[in-house]
PDB file of C-alpha atoms in Angstrom:
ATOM      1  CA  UNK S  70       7.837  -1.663  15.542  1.00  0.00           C
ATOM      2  CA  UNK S  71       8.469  -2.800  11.551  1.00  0.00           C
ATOM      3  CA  UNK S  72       6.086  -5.870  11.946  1.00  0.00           C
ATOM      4  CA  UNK S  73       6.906  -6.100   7.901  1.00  0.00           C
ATOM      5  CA  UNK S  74      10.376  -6.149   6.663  1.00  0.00           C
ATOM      6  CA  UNK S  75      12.048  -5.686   3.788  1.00  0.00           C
ATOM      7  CA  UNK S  76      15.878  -5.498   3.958  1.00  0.00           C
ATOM      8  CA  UNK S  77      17.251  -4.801   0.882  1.00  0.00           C
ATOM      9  CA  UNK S  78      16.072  -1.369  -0.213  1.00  0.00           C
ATOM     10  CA  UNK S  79      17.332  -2.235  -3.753  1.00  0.00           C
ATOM     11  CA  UNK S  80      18.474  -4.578  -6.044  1.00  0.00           C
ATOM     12  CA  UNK S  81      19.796  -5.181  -9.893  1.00  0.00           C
ATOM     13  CA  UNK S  82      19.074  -7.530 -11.526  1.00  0.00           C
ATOM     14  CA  UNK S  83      20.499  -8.619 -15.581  1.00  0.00           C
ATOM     15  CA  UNK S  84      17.498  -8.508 -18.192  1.00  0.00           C
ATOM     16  CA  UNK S  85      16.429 -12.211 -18.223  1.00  0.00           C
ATOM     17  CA  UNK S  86      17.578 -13.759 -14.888  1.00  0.00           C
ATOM     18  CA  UNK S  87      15.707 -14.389 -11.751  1.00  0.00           C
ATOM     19  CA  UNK S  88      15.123 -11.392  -9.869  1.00  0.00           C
ATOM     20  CA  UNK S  89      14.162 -12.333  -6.017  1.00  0.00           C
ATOM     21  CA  UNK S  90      12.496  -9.882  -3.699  1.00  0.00           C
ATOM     22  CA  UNK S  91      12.295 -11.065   0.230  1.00  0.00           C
ATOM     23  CA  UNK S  92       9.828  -9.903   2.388  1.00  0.00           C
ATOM     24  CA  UNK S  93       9.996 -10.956   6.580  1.00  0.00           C
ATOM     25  CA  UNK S  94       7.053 -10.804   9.087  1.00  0.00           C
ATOM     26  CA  UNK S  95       7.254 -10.900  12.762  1.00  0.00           C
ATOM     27  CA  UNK S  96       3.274 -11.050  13.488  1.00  0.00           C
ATOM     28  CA  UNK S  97       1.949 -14.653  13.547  1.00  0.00           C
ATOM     29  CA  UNK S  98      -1.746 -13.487  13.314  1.00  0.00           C
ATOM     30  CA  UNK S  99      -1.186 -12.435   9.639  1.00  0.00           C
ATOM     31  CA  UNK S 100      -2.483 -14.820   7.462  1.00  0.00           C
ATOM     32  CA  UNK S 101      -2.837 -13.563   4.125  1.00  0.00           C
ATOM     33  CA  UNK S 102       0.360 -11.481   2.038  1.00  0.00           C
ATOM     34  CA  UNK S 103       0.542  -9.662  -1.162  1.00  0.00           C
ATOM     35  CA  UNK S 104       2.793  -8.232  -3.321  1.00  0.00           C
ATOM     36  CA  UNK S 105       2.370  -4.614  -4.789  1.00  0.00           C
ATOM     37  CA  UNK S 106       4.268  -2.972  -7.966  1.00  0.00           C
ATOM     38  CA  UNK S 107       5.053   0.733  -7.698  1.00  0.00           C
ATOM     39  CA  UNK S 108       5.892   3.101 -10.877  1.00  0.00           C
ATOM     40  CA  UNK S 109       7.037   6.454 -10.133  1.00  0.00           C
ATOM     41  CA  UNK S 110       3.854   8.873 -10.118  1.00  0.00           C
ATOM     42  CA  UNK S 111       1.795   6.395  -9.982  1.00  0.00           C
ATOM     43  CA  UNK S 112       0.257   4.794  -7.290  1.00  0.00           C
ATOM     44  CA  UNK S 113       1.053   0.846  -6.057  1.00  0.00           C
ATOM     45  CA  UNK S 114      -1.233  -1.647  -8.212  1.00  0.00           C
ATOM     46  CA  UNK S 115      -1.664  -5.174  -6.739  1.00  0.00           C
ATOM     47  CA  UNK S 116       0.495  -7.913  -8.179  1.00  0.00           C
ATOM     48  CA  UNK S 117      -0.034 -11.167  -6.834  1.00  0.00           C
ATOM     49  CA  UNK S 118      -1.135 -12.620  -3.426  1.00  0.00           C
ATOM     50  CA  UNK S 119      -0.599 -15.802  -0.910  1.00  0.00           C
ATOM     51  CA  UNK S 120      -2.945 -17.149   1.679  1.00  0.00           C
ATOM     52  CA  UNK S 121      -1.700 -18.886   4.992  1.00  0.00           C
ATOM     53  CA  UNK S 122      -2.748 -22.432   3.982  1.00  0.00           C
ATOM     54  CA  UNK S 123      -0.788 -22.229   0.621  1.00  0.00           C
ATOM     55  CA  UNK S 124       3.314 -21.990   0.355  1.00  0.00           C
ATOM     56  CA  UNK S 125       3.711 -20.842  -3.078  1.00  0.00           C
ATOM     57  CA  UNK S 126       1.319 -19.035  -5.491  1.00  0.00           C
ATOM     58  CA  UNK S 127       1.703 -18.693  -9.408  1.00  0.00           C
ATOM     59  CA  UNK S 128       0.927 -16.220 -11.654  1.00  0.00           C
ATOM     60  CA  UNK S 129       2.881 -16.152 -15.430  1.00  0.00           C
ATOM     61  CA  UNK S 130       6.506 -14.983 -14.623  1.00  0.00           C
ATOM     62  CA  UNK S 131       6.033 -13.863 -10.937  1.00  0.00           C
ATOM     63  CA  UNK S 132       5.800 -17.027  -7.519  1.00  0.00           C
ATOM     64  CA  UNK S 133       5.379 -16.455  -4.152  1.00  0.00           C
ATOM     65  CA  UNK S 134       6.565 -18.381  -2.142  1.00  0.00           C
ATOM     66  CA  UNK S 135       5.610 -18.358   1.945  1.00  0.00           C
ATOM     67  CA  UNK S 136       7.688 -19.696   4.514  1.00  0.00           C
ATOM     68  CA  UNK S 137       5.417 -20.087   7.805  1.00  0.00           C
ATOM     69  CA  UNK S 138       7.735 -21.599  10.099  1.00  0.00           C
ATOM     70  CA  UNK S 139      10.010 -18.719   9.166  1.00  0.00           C
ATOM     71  CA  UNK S 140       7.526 -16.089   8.723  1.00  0.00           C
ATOM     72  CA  UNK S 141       9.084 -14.960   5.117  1.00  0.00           C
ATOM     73  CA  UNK S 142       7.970 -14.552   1.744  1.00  0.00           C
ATOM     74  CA  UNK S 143       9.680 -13.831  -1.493  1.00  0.00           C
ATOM     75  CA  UNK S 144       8.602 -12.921  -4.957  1.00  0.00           C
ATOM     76  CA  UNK S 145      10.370 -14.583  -7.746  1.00  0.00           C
ATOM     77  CA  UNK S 146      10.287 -12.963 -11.392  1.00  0.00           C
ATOM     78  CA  UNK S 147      11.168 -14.944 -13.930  1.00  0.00           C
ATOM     79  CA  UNK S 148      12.412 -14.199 -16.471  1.00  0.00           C
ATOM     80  CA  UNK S 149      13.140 -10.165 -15.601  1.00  0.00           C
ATOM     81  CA  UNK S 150      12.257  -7.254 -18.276  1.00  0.00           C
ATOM     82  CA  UNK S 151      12.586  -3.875 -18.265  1.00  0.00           C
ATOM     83  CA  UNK S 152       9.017  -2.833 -17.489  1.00  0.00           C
ATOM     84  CA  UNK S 153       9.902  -5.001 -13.930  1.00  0.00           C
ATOM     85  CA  UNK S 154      11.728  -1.888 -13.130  1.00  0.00           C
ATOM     86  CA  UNK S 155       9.589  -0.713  -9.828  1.00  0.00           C
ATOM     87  CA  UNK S 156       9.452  -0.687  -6.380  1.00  0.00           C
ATOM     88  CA  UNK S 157       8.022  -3.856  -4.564  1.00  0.00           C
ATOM     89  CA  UNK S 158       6.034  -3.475  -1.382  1.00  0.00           C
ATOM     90  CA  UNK S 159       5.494  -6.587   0.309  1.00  0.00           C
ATOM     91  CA  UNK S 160       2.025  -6.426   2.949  1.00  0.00           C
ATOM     92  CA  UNK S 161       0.171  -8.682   5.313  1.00  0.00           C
ATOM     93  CA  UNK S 162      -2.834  -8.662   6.853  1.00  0.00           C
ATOM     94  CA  UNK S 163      -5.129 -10.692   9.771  1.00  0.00           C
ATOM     95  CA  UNK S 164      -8.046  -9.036   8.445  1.00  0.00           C
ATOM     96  CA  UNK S 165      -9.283  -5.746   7.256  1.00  0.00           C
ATOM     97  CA  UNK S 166      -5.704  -3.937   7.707  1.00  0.00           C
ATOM     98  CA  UNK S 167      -2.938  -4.611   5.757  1.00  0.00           C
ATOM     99  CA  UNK S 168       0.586  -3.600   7.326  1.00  0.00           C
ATOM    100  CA  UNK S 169       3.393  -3.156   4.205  1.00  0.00           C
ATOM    101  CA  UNK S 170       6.840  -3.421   4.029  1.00  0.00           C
ATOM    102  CA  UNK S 171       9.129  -0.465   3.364  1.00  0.00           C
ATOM    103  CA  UNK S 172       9.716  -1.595  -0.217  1.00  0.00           C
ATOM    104  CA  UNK S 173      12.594  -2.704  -2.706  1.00  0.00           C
ATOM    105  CA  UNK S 174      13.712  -1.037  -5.590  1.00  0.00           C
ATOM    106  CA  UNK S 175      14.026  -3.087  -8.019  1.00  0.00           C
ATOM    107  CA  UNK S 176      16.279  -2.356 -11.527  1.00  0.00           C
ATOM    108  CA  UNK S 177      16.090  -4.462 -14.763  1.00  0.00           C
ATOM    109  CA  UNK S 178      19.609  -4.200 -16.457  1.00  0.00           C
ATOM    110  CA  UNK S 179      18.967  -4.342 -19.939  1.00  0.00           C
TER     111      UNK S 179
ATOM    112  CA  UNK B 171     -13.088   3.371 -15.768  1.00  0.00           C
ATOM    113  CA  UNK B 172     -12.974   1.411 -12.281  1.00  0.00           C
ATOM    114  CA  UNK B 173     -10.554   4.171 -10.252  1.00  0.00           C
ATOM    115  CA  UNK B 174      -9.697   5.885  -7.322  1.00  0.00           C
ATOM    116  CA  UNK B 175      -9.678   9.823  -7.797  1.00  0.00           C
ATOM    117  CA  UNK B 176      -7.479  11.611  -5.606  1.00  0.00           C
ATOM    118  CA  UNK B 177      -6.899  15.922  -5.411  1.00  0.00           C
ATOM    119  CA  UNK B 178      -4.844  17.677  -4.903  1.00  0.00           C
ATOM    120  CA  UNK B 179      -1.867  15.512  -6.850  1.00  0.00           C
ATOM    121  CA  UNK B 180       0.644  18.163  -5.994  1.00  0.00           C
ATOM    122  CA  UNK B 181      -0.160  21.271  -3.410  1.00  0.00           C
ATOM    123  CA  UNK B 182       2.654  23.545  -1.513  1.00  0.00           C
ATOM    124  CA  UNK B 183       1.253  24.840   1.711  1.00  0.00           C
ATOM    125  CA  UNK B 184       2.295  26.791   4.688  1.00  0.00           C
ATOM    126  CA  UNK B 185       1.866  25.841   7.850  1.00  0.00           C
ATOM    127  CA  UNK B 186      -0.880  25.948   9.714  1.00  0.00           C
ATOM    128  CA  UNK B 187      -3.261  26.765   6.722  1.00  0.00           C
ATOM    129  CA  UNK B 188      -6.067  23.882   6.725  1.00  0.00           C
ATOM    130  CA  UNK B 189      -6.311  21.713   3.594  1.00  0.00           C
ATOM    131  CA  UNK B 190      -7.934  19.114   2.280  1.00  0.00           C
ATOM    132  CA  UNK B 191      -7.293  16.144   0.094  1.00  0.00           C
ATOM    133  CA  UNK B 192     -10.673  14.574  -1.518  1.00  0.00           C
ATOM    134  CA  UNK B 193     -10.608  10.660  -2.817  1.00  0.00           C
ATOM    135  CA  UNK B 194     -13.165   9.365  -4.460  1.00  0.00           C
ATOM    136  CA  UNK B 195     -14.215   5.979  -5.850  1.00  0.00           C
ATOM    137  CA  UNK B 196     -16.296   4.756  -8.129  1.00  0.00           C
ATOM    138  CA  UNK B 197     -16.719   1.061  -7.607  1.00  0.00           C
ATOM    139  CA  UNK B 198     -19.149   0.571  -4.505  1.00  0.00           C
ATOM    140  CA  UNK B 199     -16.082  -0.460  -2.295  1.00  0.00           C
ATOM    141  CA  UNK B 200     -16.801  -0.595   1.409  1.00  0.00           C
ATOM    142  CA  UNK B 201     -13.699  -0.040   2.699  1.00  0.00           C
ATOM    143  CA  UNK B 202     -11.639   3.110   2.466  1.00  0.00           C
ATOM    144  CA  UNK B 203      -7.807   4.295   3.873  1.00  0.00           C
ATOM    145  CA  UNK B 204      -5.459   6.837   3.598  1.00  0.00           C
ATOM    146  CA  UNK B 205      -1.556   6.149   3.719  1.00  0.00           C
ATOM    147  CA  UNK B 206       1.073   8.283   3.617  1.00  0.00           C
ATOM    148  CA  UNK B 207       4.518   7.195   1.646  1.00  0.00           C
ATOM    149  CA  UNK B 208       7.877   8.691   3.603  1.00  0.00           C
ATOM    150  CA  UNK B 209      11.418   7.661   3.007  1.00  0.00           C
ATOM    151  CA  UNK B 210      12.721   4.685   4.567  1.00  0.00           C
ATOM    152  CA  UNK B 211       9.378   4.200   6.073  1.00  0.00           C
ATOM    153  CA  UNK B 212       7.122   2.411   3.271  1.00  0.00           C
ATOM    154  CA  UNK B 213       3.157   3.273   3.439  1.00  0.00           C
ATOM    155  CA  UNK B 214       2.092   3.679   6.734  1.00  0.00           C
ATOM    156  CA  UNK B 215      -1.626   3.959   7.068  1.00  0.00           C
ATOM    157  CA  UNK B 216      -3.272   7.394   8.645  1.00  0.00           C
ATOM    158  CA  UNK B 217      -6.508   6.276   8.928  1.00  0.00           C
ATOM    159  CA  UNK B 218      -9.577   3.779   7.477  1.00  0.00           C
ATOM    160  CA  UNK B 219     -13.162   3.416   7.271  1.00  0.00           C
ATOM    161  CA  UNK B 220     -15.092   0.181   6.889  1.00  0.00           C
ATOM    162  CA  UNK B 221     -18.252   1.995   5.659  1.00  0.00           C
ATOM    163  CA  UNK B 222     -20.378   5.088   5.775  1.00  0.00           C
ATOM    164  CA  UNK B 223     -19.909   6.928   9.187  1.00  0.00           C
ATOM    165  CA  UNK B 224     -17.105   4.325  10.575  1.00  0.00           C
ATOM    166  CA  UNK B 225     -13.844   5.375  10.906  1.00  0.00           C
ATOM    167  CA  UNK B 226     -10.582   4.060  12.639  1.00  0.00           C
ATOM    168  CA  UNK B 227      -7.421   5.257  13.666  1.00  0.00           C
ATOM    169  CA  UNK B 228      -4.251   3.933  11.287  1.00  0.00           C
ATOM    170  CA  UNK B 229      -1.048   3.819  12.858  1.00  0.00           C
ATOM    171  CA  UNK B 230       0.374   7.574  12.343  1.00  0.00           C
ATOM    172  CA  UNK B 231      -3.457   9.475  12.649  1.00  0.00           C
ATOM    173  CA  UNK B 232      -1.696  12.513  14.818  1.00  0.00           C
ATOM    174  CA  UNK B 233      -2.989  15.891  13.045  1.00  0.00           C
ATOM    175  CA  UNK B 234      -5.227  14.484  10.830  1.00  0.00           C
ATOM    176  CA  UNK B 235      -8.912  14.293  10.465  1.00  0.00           C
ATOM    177  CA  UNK B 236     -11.351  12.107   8.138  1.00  0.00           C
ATOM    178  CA  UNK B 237     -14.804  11.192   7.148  1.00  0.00           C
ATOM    179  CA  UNK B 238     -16.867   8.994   5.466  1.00  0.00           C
ATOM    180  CA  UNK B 239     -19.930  10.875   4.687  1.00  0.00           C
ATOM    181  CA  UNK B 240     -21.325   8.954   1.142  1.00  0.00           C
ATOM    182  CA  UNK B 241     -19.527   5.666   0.381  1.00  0.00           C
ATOM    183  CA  UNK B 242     -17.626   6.791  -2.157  1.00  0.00           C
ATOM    184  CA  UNK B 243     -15.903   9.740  -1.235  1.00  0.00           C
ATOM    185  CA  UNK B 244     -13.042   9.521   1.893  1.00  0.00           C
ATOM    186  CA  UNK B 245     -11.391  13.340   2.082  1.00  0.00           C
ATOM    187  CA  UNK B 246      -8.302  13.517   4.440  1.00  0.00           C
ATOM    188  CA  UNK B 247      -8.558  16.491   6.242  1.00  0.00           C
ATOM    189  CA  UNK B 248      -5.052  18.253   7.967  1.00  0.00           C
ATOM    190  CA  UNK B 249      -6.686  21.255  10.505  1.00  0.00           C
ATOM    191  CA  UNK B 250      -3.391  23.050  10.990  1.00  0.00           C
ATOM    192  CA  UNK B 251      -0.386  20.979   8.646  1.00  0.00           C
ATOM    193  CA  UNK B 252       2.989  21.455   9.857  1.00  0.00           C
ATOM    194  CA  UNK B 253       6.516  20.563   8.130  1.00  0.00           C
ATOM    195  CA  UNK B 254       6.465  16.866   9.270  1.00  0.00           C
ATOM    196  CA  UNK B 255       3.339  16.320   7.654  1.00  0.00           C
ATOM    197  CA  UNK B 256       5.713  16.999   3.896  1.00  0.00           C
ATOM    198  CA  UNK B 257       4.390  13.579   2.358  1.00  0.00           C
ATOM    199  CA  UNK B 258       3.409  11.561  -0.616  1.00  0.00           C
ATOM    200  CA  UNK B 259      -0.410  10.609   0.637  1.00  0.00           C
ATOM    201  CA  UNK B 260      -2.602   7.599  -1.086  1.00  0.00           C
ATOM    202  CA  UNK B 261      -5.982   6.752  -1.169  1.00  0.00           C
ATOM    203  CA  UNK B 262      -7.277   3.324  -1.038  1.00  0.00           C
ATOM    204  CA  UNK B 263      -9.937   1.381  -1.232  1.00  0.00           C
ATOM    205  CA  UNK B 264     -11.371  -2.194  -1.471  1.00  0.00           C
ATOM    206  CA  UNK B 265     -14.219  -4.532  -1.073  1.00  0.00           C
ATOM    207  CA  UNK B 266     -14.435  -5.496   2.700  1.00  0.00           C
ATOM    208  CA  UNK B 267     -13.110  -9.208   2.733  1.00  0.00           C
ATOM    209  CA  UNK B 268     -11.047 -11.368   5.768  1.00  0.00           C
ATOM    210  CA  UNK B 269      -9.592 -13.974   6.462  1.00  0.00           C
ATOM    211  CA  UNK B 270      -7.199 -16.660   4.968  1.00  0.00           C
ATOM    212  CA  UNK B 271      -9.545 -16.958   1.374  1.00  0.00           C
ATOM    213  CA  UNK B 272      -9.292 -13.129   0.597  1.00  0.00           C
ATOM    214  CA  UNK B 273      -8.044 -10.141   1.609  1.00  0.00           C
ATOM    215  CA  UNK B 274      -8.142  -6.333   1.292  1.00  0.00           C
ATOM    216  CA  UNK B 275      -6.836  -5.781  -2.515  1.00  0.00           C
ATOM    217  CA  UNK B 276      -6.447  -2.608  -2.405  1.00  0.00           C
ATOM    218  CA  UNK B 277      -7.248  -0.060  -5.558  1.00  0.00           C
ATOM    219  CA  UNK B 278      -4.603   2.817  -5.064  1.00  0.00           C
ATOM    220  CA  UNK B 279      -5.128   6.457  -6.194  1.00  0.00           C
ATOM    221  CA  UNK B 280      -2.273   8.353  -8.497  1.00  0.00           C
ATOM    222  CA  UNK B 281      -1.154  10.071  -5.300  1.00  0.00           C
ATOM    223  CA  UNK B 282      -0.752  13.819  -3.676  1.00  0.00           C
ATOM    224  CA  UNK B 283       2.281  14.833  -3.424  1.00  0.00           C
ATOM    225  CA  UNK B 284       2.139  17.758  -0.195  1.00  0.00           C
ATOM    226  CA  UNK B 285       4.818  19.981   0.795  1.00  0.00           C
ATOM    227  CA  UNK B 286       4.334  22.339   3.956  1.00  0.00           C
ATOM    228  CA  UNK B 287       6.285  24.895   4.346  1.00  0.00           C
TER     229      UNK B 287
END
């Protein structure tokens, strides 16, 4: 049971425009997500984060943006570069546990 | 350097032949996990301890062990590995926070990549 979704395993994005990762939930006790960035032989590093009594978080080029009533987030990068070039896991958590997503690759075309 | 140490980052093994994969971390963090990285699958988490001596099951735990000894050291322990348990395997850990002001923000080790033959 995926209680964390992501549903597009990849996605490429132009150098400069929006790129726009989605992320869906299914377990209402979560109440706090985050976004990690994942280079290849390296391991995730924490990006940004959103609690339950917020609907959109900022942080220079990258907003999330949480959707209760539809249990979904998405992470917006603005404008994209090259070094945006990862995979994005998306993960939730009621407390000590955080459940992730099964990630999005996500390309920068230069 | 504030980091999570993880070793082997690359080991071939046969099956059955015990191993073990050490973490260590060097900033006081209570809270400790292990996840494995598969395919299709994302990071699913083996197993996690809140502090010295208290370990919990993840959700895929089946044929392996852990403990939590000193605070900062977590090794992942696999008694008798067998092809399924082929894997990219992280350590984690984090200062112990809940709750809807903070969360787990989790440090992440470079990885082991195992292969069992």
């Amino acid at each position: 049971d995926q209680q964390v979704k992501q549903n597009s395993p990849s996605l490429s994005v132009q150098e400069g425009r929006i790129s726009i990762l989605n992320c869906d939930y299914t377990n209402s006790m979560f109440d706090y997500f985050l976004w990690y960035k994942k280079y290849p032989a390296e391991g995730p590093t924490f990006l940004i984060s959103i609690s339950s009594i917020k609907d959109k978080n900022e942080d220079g080029r990258f907003t999330v943006f949480l959707n209760k009533s539809a249990k979904h987030l998405s992470l917006h990068i603005v404008p994209s570069q090259p070094g945006d070039s990862a995979v994005y896991f998306c993960a939730a958590s009621p407390n000590e546990k955080l459940t992730f997503g099964t990630g999005t690759r996500l390309t920068i075309i230069p | 350097e504030a980091q999570v140490t993880q070793n082997p980052r690359y080991l071939i093994t046969v099956t059955g032949k015990k191993l073990t994969v050490t973490c260590s971390q060097n900033m006081n963090h209570e809270y400790m996990s292990w996840y494995r990285q598969d395919p299709g699958l994302g990071l699913r988490q083996i197993y996690y301890s809140m502090n010295v001596e208290v370990t919990d099951k993840g959700d895929v735990p089946e044929g392996y062990k852990v403990s939590r000894k000193e605070k900062r050291n977590f090794p992942l322990i696999l008694e008798s590995p067998s092809p399924n348990q082929t894997s990219l395997y992280f350590c984690a850990s984090s200062l112990l926070q809940t709750g809807p002001l903070g969360a787990n923000v989790l440090t992440f080790g470079a990885g082991s990549r195992l292969t069992v033959l």
